[in-house]
C-alpha positions as MATLAB code, in Angstrom:
seq = 'ADTSKYQFAADITLGSLSHPLVLENNVWLKYKFKLDSAVAIADYAFAGCSSLTGVTLSENIQSIGMYAFASNSSLRTLTIKAPIYKIGKYAFYACRNLREVNMPYVTELGEAAFADCYALTTLRADNLEIVGKKAFAPTQQNATSGATFSTVYMPKLRIVDDHAFYGCIKLTEIDLTNV';
ca = [
       0.000    0.000    0.000;
       1.180    3.505   -0.748;
       1.526    5.181    2.634;
       3.329    8.329    1.465;
       0.240   10.563    1.818;
      -0.620    9.466    5.357;
       0.440   10.837    8.688;
       1.370    8.218   11.295;
       1.072    8.590   15.059;
       4.798    8.516   15.733;
       8.192    8.188   14.177;
       8.179    4.389   13.931;
      10.682    2.396   11.942;
       8.498    0.761    9.310;
       9.042   -1.395    6.270;
       5.552   -1.659    4.870;
       2.138   -1.769    6.434;
      -0.165   -4.469    5.154;
      -3.244   -2.742    6.592;
      -2.171    0.802    7.449;
      -3.598    2.491   10.481;
      -4.071    5.984    9.150;
      -4.664    9.330   10.785;
      -6.332   11.648    8.315;
      -7.977   14.868    9.479;
      -7.641   13.603   13.061;
      -9.778   10.518   12.318;
      -8.429    6.962   12.487;
      -9.511    5.215    9.290;
      -8.611    1.622   10.217;
      -9.434    0.156   13.591;
      -7.757   -3.213   13.465;
      -4.268   -3.483   12.076;
      -1.294   -5.728   11.563;
       2.248   -4.385   11.337;
       4.150   -6.825    9.127;
       7.518   -5.117    8.746;
       7.721   -2.722   11.678;
      10.712   -3.239   13.969;
       9.810   -0.839   16.798;
       6.767    0.811   18.294;
       7.767    4.241   19.613;
       6.753    5.830   22.917;
       3.130    7.041   22.755;
       2.855    5.789   19.126;
      -0.778    4.656   19.347;
      -1.753    6.089   22.745;
      -5.341    7.227   22.954;
      -6.522    5.580   19.722;
      -9.925    4.975   21.231;
     -11.356    3.085   18.220;
      -8.573    0.507   18.007;
     -10.037   -2.973   18.711;
      -7.210   -5.442   18.036;
      -3.439   -5.435   17.663;
      -1.233   -8.135   16.141;
       2.506   -7.472   16.188;
       4.684   -9.545   13.863;
       7.914  -11.409   14.499;
       9.963   -8.361   13.421;
       9.046   -6.152   16.382;
      12.017   -5.666   18.692;
      10.637   -3.161   21.187;
       7.447   -1.541   22.429;
       7.939    1.908   23.934;
       6.437    3.585   26.982;
       2.704    4.325   26.751;
       2.791    2.934   23.170;
      -0.841    1.748   23.254;
      -2.023    3.388   26.483;
      -5.631    4.481   26.980;
      -7.088    2.590   24.023;
     -10.572    2.096   25.430;
     -11.803   -0.220   22.637;
      -8.766   -2.515   22.491;
      -9.908   -6.090   23.225;
      -7.150   -8.402   21.938;
      -3.375   -8.246   21.762;
      -1.115  -10.786   20.068;
       2.645  -10.342   20.114;
       4.421  -12.942   17.970;
       7.880  -11.440   18.383;
      10.576  -12.433   20.880;
      10.495   -8.948   22.427;
      12.821   -8.511   25.354;
      10.776   -5.883   27.170;
       7.438   -4.161   26.965;
       7.907   -0.555   28.105;
       6.445    1.186   31.126;
       2.706    1.786   30.919;
       2.676    0.372   27.352;
      -0.942   -0.860   27.623;
      -1.965    1.226   30.628;
      -5.709    1.920   30.936;
      -6.776   -0.332   28.058;
      -9.861   -0.991   30.137;
     -11.561   -3.376   27.708;
      -8.483   -5.461   26.900;
      -9.589   -9.040   27.525;
      -7.018  -11.288   25.910;
      -3.225  -11.030   25.716;
      -1.136  -13.590   23.890;
       2.588  -12.862   24.227;
       4.379  -16.221   24.300;
       7.879  -14.813   23.646;
       7.979  -11.626   25.747;
      10.479  -11.916   28.607;
       9.975   -8.704   30.626;
       7.071   -6.397   31.472;
       7.898   -2.842   32.442;
       6.329   -0.950   35.309;
       2.515   -0.801   35.100;
       2.582   -2.292   31.580;
      -1.012   -3.556   31.948;
      -2.133   -1.399   34.888;
      -5.815   -0.457   34.877;
      -6.652   -3.231   32.392;
      -9.668   -4.312   34.439;
     -11.177   -6.668   31.839;
      -8.014   -8.742   31.310;
      -9.137  -12.353   31.774;
      -6.788  -14.303   29.485;
      -3.012  -14.005   29.594;
      -0.529  -16.267   27.832;
       3.077  -15.451   28.698;
       5.123  -18.637   28.334;
       8.563  -16.973   28.427;
       7.902  -14.108   30.811;
      10.696  -13.918   33.386;
      10.299  -10.461   34.938;
       7.088   -8.702   35.955;
       7.602   -5.025   36.779;
       6.138   -2.932   39.557;
       2.325   -2.627   39.417;
       2.275   -4.522   36.099;
      -1.381   -5.599   36.456;
      -2.492   -3.374   39.337;
      -5.060   -0.610   39.482;
      -3.523    2.852   39.665;
      -6.602    4.870   40.582;
      -7.097    5.405   44.301;
     -10.760    4.428   44.098;
     -10.186    1.289   42.015;
     -11.044   -1.934   43.752;
      -9.435   -4.393   41.366;
      -6.761   -4.888   38.768;
      -6.724   -7.521   36.031;
      -9.459  -10.153   36.404;
      -7.671  -13.342   35.397;
      -7.955  -16.209   37.862;
      -4.959  -18.331   36.844;
      -1.529  -17.131   35.782;
       0.692  -19.466   33.799;
       4.192  -18.048   33.573;
       6.485  -21.075   33.854;
       9.744  -19.073   33.507;
       8.845  -16.300   35.947;
      11.875  -15.373   38.090;
      11.283  -11.845   39.382;
       8.032  -10.280   40.572;
       8.381   -6.597   41.506;
       6.397   -4.610   44.100;
       2.610   -4.711   43.781;
       2.831   -6.525   40.417;
      -0.454   -8.387   40.964;
      -1.914   -6.025   43.548;
      -5.688   -5.806   43.275;
      -6.045   -8.898   41.071;
      -8.918  -10.059   43.250;
      -9.905  -13.028   41.081;
      -6.404  -14.507   40.993;
      -6.638  -17.922   42.616;
      -3.615  -19.752   41.196;
      -0.085  -18.763   40.232;
       3.038  -20.900   39.914;
       6.011  -19.199   41.585;
       8.420  -22.137   41.666;
      11.187  -20.219   39.850;
      10.887  -16.956   41.811;
];
């Protein structure tokens, strides 16, 4: 697709976009996208894209910046196929309708990466080793709960930082044998 006439949300290193997410006259024209050749998602790149419903990141992605997808109120699914070392601080903060996260190759979550993601019920993180401070916790003083998953399967988990699962009131099972 010819993307030369479009304005993108941030200075992202891109090869080509198979289904470009386009900002034209301050209106997002595509709501579900797949970045095939991108290698990095910059800080704040897609923050506040309130109509975004699903994100699939390809094997080429090497990093996700701080607040990269924060405050996307319609985001429901996230699939990260890349062996990303770290997801930045607050990367998916306040994605309040995010229900399903599939990130089998991610090894580290930054501080509050999924904070205020109250609807998060499904999490697949097979290679996650480090969970940062308040990763799944509520950040609002009045909030009564964080993520709503009941079982956490993170077989390679080694380090769990302060308040990482604070407020996850439905969490009934977690394997911490490697911590």
